Short mmCIF file of N, CA and C in Angstrom, two decimals:
data_model
loop_
_atom_site.label_atom_id
_atom_site.label_comp_id
_atom_site.label_asym_id
_atom_site.label_seq_id
_atom_site.Cartn_x
_atom_site.Cartn_y
_atom_site.Cartn_z
N MET W 1 -11.31 -14.76 -21.92
CA MET W 1 -11.28 -15.98 -21.38
C MET W 1 -9.83 -16.03 -20.62
N ILE W 2 -9.88 -16.71 -19.47
CA ILE W 2 -8.75 -16.70 -18.65
C ILE W 2 -8.00 -17.88 -19.07
N LYS W 3 -6.59 -17.85 -19.30
CA LYS W 3 -5.62 -18.59 -19.51
C LYS W 3 -5.61 -19.84 -18.53
N GLN W 4 -5.53 -21.14 -18.81
CA GLN W 4 -5.12 -22.04 -17.92
C GLN W 4 -3.87 -21.88 -17.56
N PRO W 5 -3.53 -22.37 -16.14
CA PRO W 5 -2.30 -22.25 -15.49
C PRO W 5 -1.27 -23.19 -16.28
N SER W 6 0.00 -22.84 -16.47
CA SER W 6 0.95 -23.73 -17.03
C SER W 6 1.48 -24.86 -16.24
N LYS W 7 1.70 -24.60 -15.04
CA LYS W 7 2.20 -25.28 -14.02
C LYS W 7 1.36 -25.60 -12.91
N VAL W 8 1.50 -26.76 -12.20
CA VAL W 8 0.61 -27.14 -11.18
C VAL W 8 1.45 -26.73 -9.86
N SER W 9 0.92 -25.77 -9.36
CA SER W 9 1.77 -25.09 -8.00
C SER W 9 0.49 -24.53 -7.18
N VAL W 10 0.89 -24.61 -5.93
CA VAL W 10 -0.06 -23.85 -4.82
C VAL W 10 -0.24 -22.42 -5.08
N PHE W 11 0.70 -21.81 -5.81
CA PHE W 11 0.71 -20.40 -5.97
C PHE W 11 -0.26 -20.02 -6.91
N ASN W 12 -0.69 -20.90 -7.54
CA ASN W 12 -1.99 -20.64 -8.70
C ASN W 12 -3.15 -20.06 -7.87
N TYR W 13 -3.54 -20.57 -6.65
CA TYR W 13 -4.61 -19.91 -5.97
C TYR W 13 -4.23 -19.48 -4.58
N GLY W 14 -2.87 -19.12 -4.22
CA GLY W 14 -2.33 -18.91 -3.18
C GLY W 14 -2.51 -17.54 -2.92
N PHE W 15 -2.25 -16.43 -3.80
CA PHE W 15 -2.42 -15.09 -3.71
C PHE W 15 -3.69 -14.81 -3.14
N ALA W 16 -4.81 -15.36 -3.77
CA ALA W 16 -6.17 -14.87 -3.53
C ALA W 16 -6.56 -15.47 -2.14
N LEU W 17 -5.99 -16.76 -1.97
CA LEU W 17 -6.46 -17.07 -0.60
C LEU W 17 -5.45 -16.28 0.43
N GLY W 18 -4.28 -15.73 0.29
CA GLY W 18 -3.70 -14.94 1.22
C GLY W 18 -4.60 -13.45 1.30
N VAL W 19 -4.97 -12.89 0.14
CA VAL W 19 -5.72 -11.76 0.32
C VAL W 19 -7.08 -12.04 1.18
N SER W 20 -7.59 -13.07 0.95
CA SER W 20 -8.92 -13.47 1.76
C SER W 20 -8.49 -13.46 3.35
N GLU W 21 -7.24 -14.04 3.59
CA GLU W 21 -6.96 -14.29 5.04
C GLU W 21 -6.65 -12.87 5.58
N VAL W 22 -5.99 -11.94 4.90
CA VAL W 22 -5.87 -10.76 5.27
C VAL W 22 -7.07 -9.99 5.52
N PHE W 23 -7.92 -10.07 4.78
CA PHE W 23 -9.30 -9.28 5.16
C PHE W 23 -10.13 -9.88 6.30
N PHE W 24 -9.95 -11.23 6.70
CA PHE W 24 -10.34 -12.17 7.57
C PHE W 24 -9.66 -11.78 8.83
N LEU W 25 -8.27 -11.58 8.77
CA LEU W 25 -7.69 -11.04 10.08
C LEU W 25 -8.00 -9.70 10.48
N THR W 26 -8.00 -8.85 9.33
CA THR W 26 -8.37 -7.41 9.61
C THR W 26 -9.71 -7.39 10.36
N SER W 27 -10.65 -8.10 9.78
CA SER W 27 -12.10 -8.04 10.55
C SER W 27 -11.93 -8.59 11.91
N PHE W 28 -11.16 -9.42 12.28
CA PHE W 28 -10.91 -10.37 13.41
C PHE W 28 -10.32 -9.07 14.39
N TYR W 29 -9.26 -8.58 13.87
CA TYR W 29 -8.65 -7.29 14.67
C TYR W 29 -9.50 -6.21 15.21
N LEU W 30 -10.35 -5.87 14.00
CA LEU W 30 -11.34 -4.82 14.36
C LEU W 30 -12.31 -5.24 15.38
N SER W 31 -12.68 -6.44 15.07
CA SER W 31 -13.89 -6.81 16.38
C SER W 31 -13.33 -6.81 17.70
N ILE W 32 -11.87 -7.36 17.66
CA ILE W 32 -11.26 -7.17 19.02
C ILE W 32 -11.22 -5.86 19.67
N LEU W 33 -11.02 -4.85 18.77
CA LEU W 33 -10.70 -3.32 19.11
C LEU W 33 -12.06 -2.74 19.38
N ASP W 34 -13.33 -3.87 19.23
CA ASP W 34 -14.57 -3.22 19.21
C ASP W 34 -14.93 -1.90 18.40
N VAL W 35 -14.41 -2.14 17.37
CA VAL W 35 -14.83 -1.21 16.01
C VAL W 35 -16.03 -1.98 15.33
N SER W 36 -17.06 -1.25 14.79
CA SER W 36 -18.42 -1.65 14.57
C SER W 36 -18.25 -2.18 12.83
N TYR W 37 -16.94 -1.52 12.39
CA TYR W 37 -16.83 -1.60 11.04
C TYR W 37 -16.32 -3.33 10.64
N PHE W 38 -16.05 -3.89 11.48
CA PHE W 38 -15.41 -5.27 11.20
C PHE W 38 -16.36 -6.20 10.26
N ALA W 39 -17.61 -5.82 10.26
CA ALA W 39 -18.32 -6.78 9.52
C ALA W 39 -18.17 -6.40 7.90
N VAL W 40 -17.49 -5.22 7.56
CA VAL W 40 -17.48 -4.77 6.28
C VAL W 40 -16.46 -5.61 5.50
N ALA W 41 -15.37 -6.21 6.35
CA ALA W 41 -14.48 -6.85 5.58
C ALA W 41 -14.62 -8.49 5.31
N LEU W 42 -15.73 -8.80 6.07
CA LEU W 42 -16.03 -10.28 5.88
C LEU W 42 -16.38 -10.70 4.48
N PRO W 43 -17.36 -9.81 4.04
CA PRO W 43 -17.66 -10.13 2.49
C PRO W 43 -16.62 -10.29 1.53
N PHE W 44 -15.39 -9.27 1.89
CA PHE W 44 -14.58 -9.05 0.76
C PHE W 44 -13.58 -10.46 1.10
N SER W 45 -13.46 -10.95 2.25
CA SER W 45 -12.75 -12.11 2.43
C SER W 45 -13.43 -13.41 1.87
N ALA W 46 -14.66 -13.45 2.07
CA ALA W 46 -15.34 -14.45 1.41
C ALA W 46 -15.35 -14.47 -0.08
N VAL W 47 -15.42 -13.33 -0.90
CA VAL W 47 -15.25 -13.37 -2.43
C VAL W 47 -14.03 -13.80 -2.65
N PHE W 48 -12.57 -13.29 -1.89
CA PHE W 48 -11.37 -13.72 -2.35
C PHE W 48 -11.22 -15.37 -1.90
N LEU W 49 -11.94 -15.67 -0.93
CA LEU W 49 -11.77 -17.21 -0.86
C LEU W 49 -12.41 -18.09 -1.76
N LEU W 50 -13.63 -17.39 -2.35
CA LEU W 50 -14.29 -18.24 -3.46
C LEU W 50 -13.61 -18.12 -4.71
N VAL W 51 -12.77 -16.95 -4.86
CA VAL W 51 -12.04 -16.83 -6.00
C VAL W 51 -10.75 -17.81 -6.02
N SER W 52 -10.25 -17.83 -4.77
CA SER W 52 -9.10 -19.08 -4.44
C SER W 52 -9.62 -20.40 -4.83
N LEU W 53 -10.66 -20.70 -4.52
CA LEU W 53 -11.56 -21.97 -4.53
C LEU W 53 -11.57 -22.14 -6.05
N TYR W 54 -11.96 -21.29 -6.91
CA TYR W 54 -12.18 -21.28 -8.17
C TYR W 54 -10.83 -21.54 -8.87
N PHE W 55 -9.88 -21.01 -8.41
CA PHE W 55 -8.25 -20.96 -9.02
C PHE W 55 -7.89 -22.40 -8.57
N PHE W 56 -8.40 -22.97 -7.46
CA PHE W 56 -7.88 -24.36 -7.15
C PHE W 56 -8.45 -25.41 -8.04
N ILE W 57 -9.57 -25.13 -8.10
CA ILE W 57 -10.40 -26.15 -9.21
C ILE W 57 -9.99 -26.31 -10.69
N ARG W 58 -9.63 -25.09 -11.07
CA ARG W 58 -8.85 -24.83 -12.54
C ARG W 58 -7.27 -25.64 -12.48
N THR W 59 -6.77 -25.35 -11.27
CA THR W 59 -5.36 -26.10 -11.22
C THR W 59 -5.55 -27.58 -11.07
N ASP W 60 -6.58 -28.08 -10.32
CA ASP W 60 -7.06 -29.54 -10.10
C ASP W 60 -7.14 -30.09 -11.52
N LYS W 61 -7.93 -29.38 -12.43
CA LYS W 61 -8.26 -30.10 -13.68
C LYS W 61 -6.89 -30.24 -14.52
N VAL W 62 -6.13 -29.14 -14.37
CA VAL W 62 -4.91 -29.25 -15.09
C VAL W 62 -3.94 -30.38 -14.47
N ALA W 63 -3.99 -30.54 -13.34
CA ALA W 63 -3.32 -31.69 -12.66
C ALA W 63 -3.77 -32.91 -12.77
N LYS W 64 -5.02 -33.09 -13.19
CA LYS W 64 -5.57 -34.39 -13.54
C LYS W 64 -5.03 -34.58 -14.97
N THR W 65 -5.06 -33.62 -15.95
CA THR W 65 -4.64 -33.87 -17.27
C THR W 65 -3.10 -34.20 -17.10
N LEU W 66 -2.49 -33.55 -16.47
CA LEU W 66 -0.89 -33.97 -16.25
C LEU W 66 -0.67 -35.49 -15.76
N HIS W 67 -1.70 -35.86 -14.73
CA HIS W 67 -1.68 -37.14 -14.32
C HIS W 67 -1.91 -38.09 -15.35
N LYS W 68 -2.72 -37.95 -16.08
CA LYS W 68 -3.33 -38.75 -17.11
C LYS W 68 -2.00 -38.86 -18.26
N GLN W 69 -1.29 -37.92 -18.54
CA GLN W 69 -0.20 -37.95 -19.39
C GLN W 69 1.05 -38.30 -18.67
N ARG W 70 1.14 -38.80 -17.38
CA ARG W 70 2.23 -39.25 -16.73
C ARG W 70 3.43 -38.21 -16.85
N VAL W 71 3.18 -36.92 -16.53
CA VAL W 71 4.21 -36.05 -16.55
C VAL W 71 4.20 -35.43 -15.24
N GLU W 72 5.36 -35.20 -14.62
CA GLU W 72 5.54 -34.37 -13.31
C GLU W 72 5.10 -34.90 -12.37
N ARG W 73 4.96 -36.38 -11.80
CA ARG W 73 4.09 -37.05 -10.95
C ARG W 73 4.39 -36.42 -9.72
N GLU W 74 5.76 -36.24 -9.40
CA GLU W 74 6.10 -35.65 -7.89
C GLU W 74 5.55 -34.18 -7.88
N ALA W 75 5.46 -33.43 -8.89
CA ALA W 75 4.81 -32.06 -8.89
C ALA W 75 3.35 -32.14 -8.55
N VAL W 76 2.69 -33.33 -9.17
CA VAL W 76 1.24 -33.16 -8.84
C VAL W 76 1.10 -33.80 -7.49
N TYR W 77 1.80 -34.89 -7.03
CA TYR W 77 1.57 -35.17 -5.59
C TYR W 77 1.89 -34.06 -4.52
N SER W 78 3.09 -33.29 -4.74
CA SER W 78 3.46 -32.06 -4.05
C SER W 78 2.27 -31.25 -3.94
N PHE W 79 1.68 -30.92 -5.01
CA PHE W 79 0.55 -30.04 -5.19
C PHE W 79 -0.67 -30.43 -4.14
N TYR W 80 -0.92 -31.69 -4.39
CA TYR W 80 -2.06 -32.15 -3.54
C TYR W 80 -1.85 -32.34 -2.07
N HIS W 81 -0.51 -32.64 -1.92
CA HIS W 81 -0.12 -32.76 -0.41
C HIS W 81 -0.26 -31.27 0.17
N LYS W 82 0.36 -30.47 -0.42
CA LYS W 82 0.30 -28.95 0.10
C LYS W 82 -0.80 -28.38 0.30
N SER W 83 -1.87 -28.64 -0.80
CA SER W 83 -3.12 -28.09 -0.69
C SER W 83 -3.88 -28.89 0.17
N PHE W 84 -3.67 -30.06 0.49
CA PHE W 84 -4.60 -30.78 1.69
C PHE W 84 -4.31 -29.89 2.96
N GLY W 85 -2.81 -29.81 3.12
CA GLY W 85 -2.57 -29.27 4.48
C GLY W 85 -2.98 -28.03 4.67
N ILE W 86 -2.89 -27.08 3.61
CA ILE W 86 -3.31 -25.59 3.65
C ILE W 86 -4.92 -25.58 4.07
N PHE W 87 -5.69 -26.31 3.31
CA PHE W 87 -7.08 -26.22 3.39
C PHE W 87 -7.47 -26.96 4.76
N LEU W 88 -6.77 -27.97 5.08
CA LEU W 88 -7.15 -28.63 6.59
C LEU W 88 -6.79 -27.58 7.69
N ILE W 89 -5.76 -26.76 7.63
CA ILE W 89 -5.56 -25.80 8.55
C ILE W 89 -6.71 -24.74 8.61
N ILE W 90 -6.87 -24.14 7.34
CA ILE W 90 -8.06 -23.37 7.27
C ILE W 90 -9.34 -23.71 7.83
N ILE W 91 -9.61 -25.01 7.50
CA ILE W 91 -10.83 -25.66 8.07
C ILE W 91 -10.99 -25.56 9.69
N ALA W 92 -9.66 -26.11 10.26
CA ALA W 92 -9.70 -26.12 11.57
C ALA W 92 -9.66 -24.57 12.20
N ALA W 93 -9.17 -23.67 11.69
CA ALA W 93 -8.91 -22.31 12.21
C ALA W 93 -10.42 -21.71 11.99
N LEU W 94 -11.12 -22.01 10.91
CA LEU W 94 -12.66 -21.31 10.73
C LEU W 94 -13.49 -22.07 11.80
N ILE W 95 -13.37 -23.45 11.86
CA ILE W 95 -14.36 -23.92 13.24
C ILE W 95 -13.84 -23.57 14.41
N CYS W 96 -12.66 -23.54 14.73
CA CYS W 96 -12.25 -22.84 16.07
C CYS W 96 -12.84 -21.31 16.19
N ILE W 97 -12.64 -20.79 15.43
CA ILE W 97 -13.14 -19.15 15.55
C ILE W 97 -14.84 -19.22 15.59
N ALA W 98 -15.16 -19.98 15.00
CA ALA W 98 -16.77 -20.18 14.94
C ALA W 98 -17.33 -20.50 16.51
N LEU W 99 -16.48 -21.57 17.03
CA LEU W 99 -16.82 -22.05 18.25
C LEU W 99 -16.39 -20.95 19.25
N ALA W 100 -15.42 -20.17 19.09
CA ALA W 100 -14.94 -19.24 20.12
C ALA W 100 -15.84 -17.97 20.08
N TYR W 101 -16.50 -17.81 19.06
CA TYR W 101 -17.56 -16.53 19.15
C TYR W 101 -18.83 -17.06 19.40
N LEU W 102 -19.18 -18.25 19.87
CA LEU W 102 -20.52 -18.69 20.11
C LEU W 102 -20.87 -17.90 21.47
N PRO W 103 -20.36 -17.74 22.66
CA PRO W 103 -20.55 -16.84 23.69
C PRO W 103 -20.93 -15.35 23.22
N PHE W 104 -20.50 -15.04 22.25
CA PHE W 104 -20.35 -13.48 21.96
C PHE W 104 -21.31 -13.03 20.70
N ILE W 105 -22.40 -13.93 20.68
CA ILE W 105 -23.43 -13.80 19.71
C ILE W 105 -23.74 -12.51 19.71
N GLN W 106 -24.48 -11.91 20.88
CA GLN W 106 -25.04 -10.62 20.97
C GLN W 106 -23.92 -9.32 20.53
N GLN W 107 -22.72 -9.69 20.60
CA GLN W 107 -21.97 -8.50 20.43
C GLN W 107 -21.31 -8.75 18.99
N GLY W 108 -22.00 -9.42 18.04
CA GLY W 108 -21.39 -9.55 16.70
C GLY W 108 -20.83 -10.90 16.47
N GLY W 109 -20.83 -11.77 17.31
CA GLY W 109 -20.41 -12.89 17.06
C GLY W 109 -21.19 -13.97 15.97
N HIS W 110 -22.34 -13.38 15.67
CA HIS W 110 -23.21 -14.16 14.61
C HIS W 110 -22.71 -13.93 13.38
N PHE W 111 -21.90 -12.85 13.00
CA PHE W 111 -21.32 -12.50 11.79
C PHE W 111 -20.18 -13.51 11.54
N TYR W 112 -19.39 -13.83 12.46
CA TYR W 112 -18.34 -14.89 12.59
C TYR W 112 -18.83 -16.32 12.22
N ILE W 113 -19.89 -16.35 13.02
CA ILE W 113 -20.57 -17.75 12.97
C ILE W 113 -21.03 -17.99 11.69
N LEU W 114 -21.74 -16.98 11.00
CA LEU W 114 -22.35 -17.12 9.60
C LEU W 114 -21.47 -17.07 8.54
N TYR W 115 -20.28 -16.75 8.77
CA TYR W 115 -19.05 -16.63 7.87
C TYR W 115 -18.27 -17.83 8.05
N CYS W 116 -17.87 -18.20 9.23
CA CYS W 116 -16.74 -19.50 9.20
C CYS W 116 -17.55 -20.66 9.01
N VAL W 117 -18.66 -20.91 9.33
CA VAL W 117 -19.07 -22.40 9.40
C VAL W 117 -19.41 -22.71 7.58
N PRO W 118 -20.12 -21.61 6.77
CA PRO W 118 -20.15 -21.89 5.58
C PRO W 118 -19.05 -22.01 4.78
N MET W 119 -17.98 -21.14 5.13
CA MET W 119 -16.62 -21.08 4.53
C MET W 119 -15.65 -22.31 4.76
N ALA W 120 -15.95 -23.00 5.91
CA ALA W 120 -15.32 -24.23 6.50
C ALA W 120 -15.77 -25.28 5.39
N ILE W 121 -17.12 -25.35 5.30
CA ILE W 121 -17.81 -26.31 4.49
C ILE W 121 -17.44 -26.21 2.95
N LEU W 122 -17.28 -24.92 2.75
CA LEU W 122 -16.76 -24.84 1.16
C LEU W 122 -15.28 -25.18 1.07
N CYS W 123 -14.45 -25.04 2.07
CA CYS W 123 -12.98 -25.46 2.07
C CYS W 123 -13.00 -27.13 2.12
N LEU W 124 -14.21 -27.67 2.63
CA LEU W 124 -13.89 -29.07 2.37
C LEU W 124 -13.96 -29.58 1.08
N VAL W 125 -14.42 -28.92 0.21
CA VAL W 125 -14.44 -29.43 -1.28
C VAL W 125 -13.02 -29.53 -1.85
N PRO W 126 -12.18 -28.56 -1.77
CA PRO W 126 -10.79 -28.71 -2.19
C PRO W 126 -9.96 -29.80 -1.11
N CYS W 127 -10.24 -29.63 0.11
CA CYS W 127 -9.44 -30.51 0.85
C CYS W 127 -9.83 -32.06 0.64
N ILE W 128 -10.98 -32.51 0.34
CA ILE W 128 -11.33 -33.87 -0.04
C ILE W 128 -10.83 -34.01 -1.47
N ALA W 129 -10.84 -33.13 -2.47
CA ALA W 129 -10.19 -33.35 -3.75
C ALA W 129 -8.66 -33.48 -3.66
N SER W 130 -8.11 -32.75 -2.77
CA SER W 130 -6.71 -32.91 -2.59
C SER W 130 -6.50 -34.22 -2.06
N TYR W 131 -7.12 -34.66 -1.15
CA TYR W 131 -6.73 -36.05 -0.36
C TYR W 131 -6.78 -37.15 -1.40
N LYS W 132 -7.89 -36.79 -2.12
CA LYS W 132 -8.36 -38.08 -3.41
C LYS W 132 -7.21 -38.00 -4.36
N GLY W 133 -6.71 -36.73 -4.75
CA GLY W 133 -5.61 -36.64 -5.79
C GLY W 133 -4.30 -37.09 -5.13
N MET W 134 -3.83 -36.76 -3.79
CA MET W 134 -2.81 -37.34 -3.25
C MET W 134 -2.73 -38.80 -2.92
N LYS W 135 -3.83 -39.41 -2.80
CA LYS W 135 -3.93 -40.84 -2.82
C LYS W 135 -3.66 -41.49 -3.97
N LEU W 136 -4.31 -40.97 -4.98
CA LEU W 136 -4.16 -41.29 -6.57
C LEU W 136 -2.73 -41.14 -6.99
N SER W 137 -2.11 -40.07 -6.85
CA SER W 137 -0.85 -39.76 -7.07
C SER W 137 0.17 -40.78 -6.30
N LYS W 138 -0.10 -40.87 -5.20
CA LYS W 138 0.81 -41.90 -4.51
C LYS W 138 0.77 -43.39 -5.02
N LEU W 139 -0.66 -43.74 -5.23
CA LEU W 139 -0.57 -45.05 -5.65
C LEU W 139 0.14 -45.21 -7.19
N ASN W 140 -0.10 -44.20 -8.18
CA ASN W 140 0.61 -44.36 -9.20
C ASN W 140 2.09 -44.33 -9.13
N ILE W 141 2.68 -43.36 -8.11
CA ILE W 141 4.03 -43.39 -8.07
C ILE W 141 4.65 -44.69 -7.59
N ASP W 142 3.92 -45.37 -6.74
CA ASP W 142 4.21 -46.65 -6.22
C ASP W 142 4.19 -47.77 -7.36
N LYS W 143 3.07 -47.59 -8.26
CA LYS W 143 3.20 -48.60 -9.48
C LYS W 143 4.44 -48.47 -10.34
N VAL W 144 4.83 -47.34 -10.40
CA VAL W 144 5.82 -47.08 -11.59
C VAL W 144 7.13 -47.42 -11.05
N SER W 145 7.42 -47.01 -9.61
CA SER W 145 8.63 -47.41 -8.93
C SER W 145 8.53 -48.30 -7.86
N PRO W 146 8.37 -49.66 -7.96
CA PRO W 146 8.00 -50.59 -6.98
C PRO W 146 9.15 -50.75 -5.98
N HIS W 147 8.98 -51.00 -4.83
CA HIS W 147 9.88 -51.22 -3.73
C HIS W 147 10.70 -52.31 -4.06
N ILE W 148 12.04 -52.21 -3.83
CA ILE W 148 12.92 -53.21 -3.87
C ILE W 148 13.16 -54.15 -2.74
N ASP W 149 12.75 -55.35 -2.53
CA ASP W 149 12.82 -56.16 -1.29
C ASP W 149 14.40 -56.37 -1.00
N MET W 150 15.18 -56.22 0.07
CA MET W 150 16.39 -56.40 0.34
C MET W 150 16.61 -57.91 0.84
N ASN W 151 15.13 -58.48 1.30
CA ASN W 151 15.54 -59.89 2.03
C ASN W 151 15.86 -61.17 1.08
#
């Protein structure tokens, strides 16, 4: 049984995400060099991206329990804010790379299209969850500390 993360942090899923991006950039570099082994790195990138999504979901569950306990609200908001930015950047990069490889379908671009589009759709799940958690955390922070009107 895998132990639940004790703190709500981006680093809980960040390592697997970083390894995924290293494999993806390696395959991208190999395809630019016109080496035919670039497609070997894409499945490894996909596996590590899925592992990172799993770790995000686990950390999201912990953040929801901390949110209900009203502990570390700023940390929960910061986690969701950073996660939203990270996954939004990943989605944009994957979509741009898939669009860039459309003209190169015959030279192996179909591998990138078949990788980037589903992975971008999968990254929408934590992006939407982060956005919802960020808005919920923001609303609860505002309820606890109302703004003082100076007029």
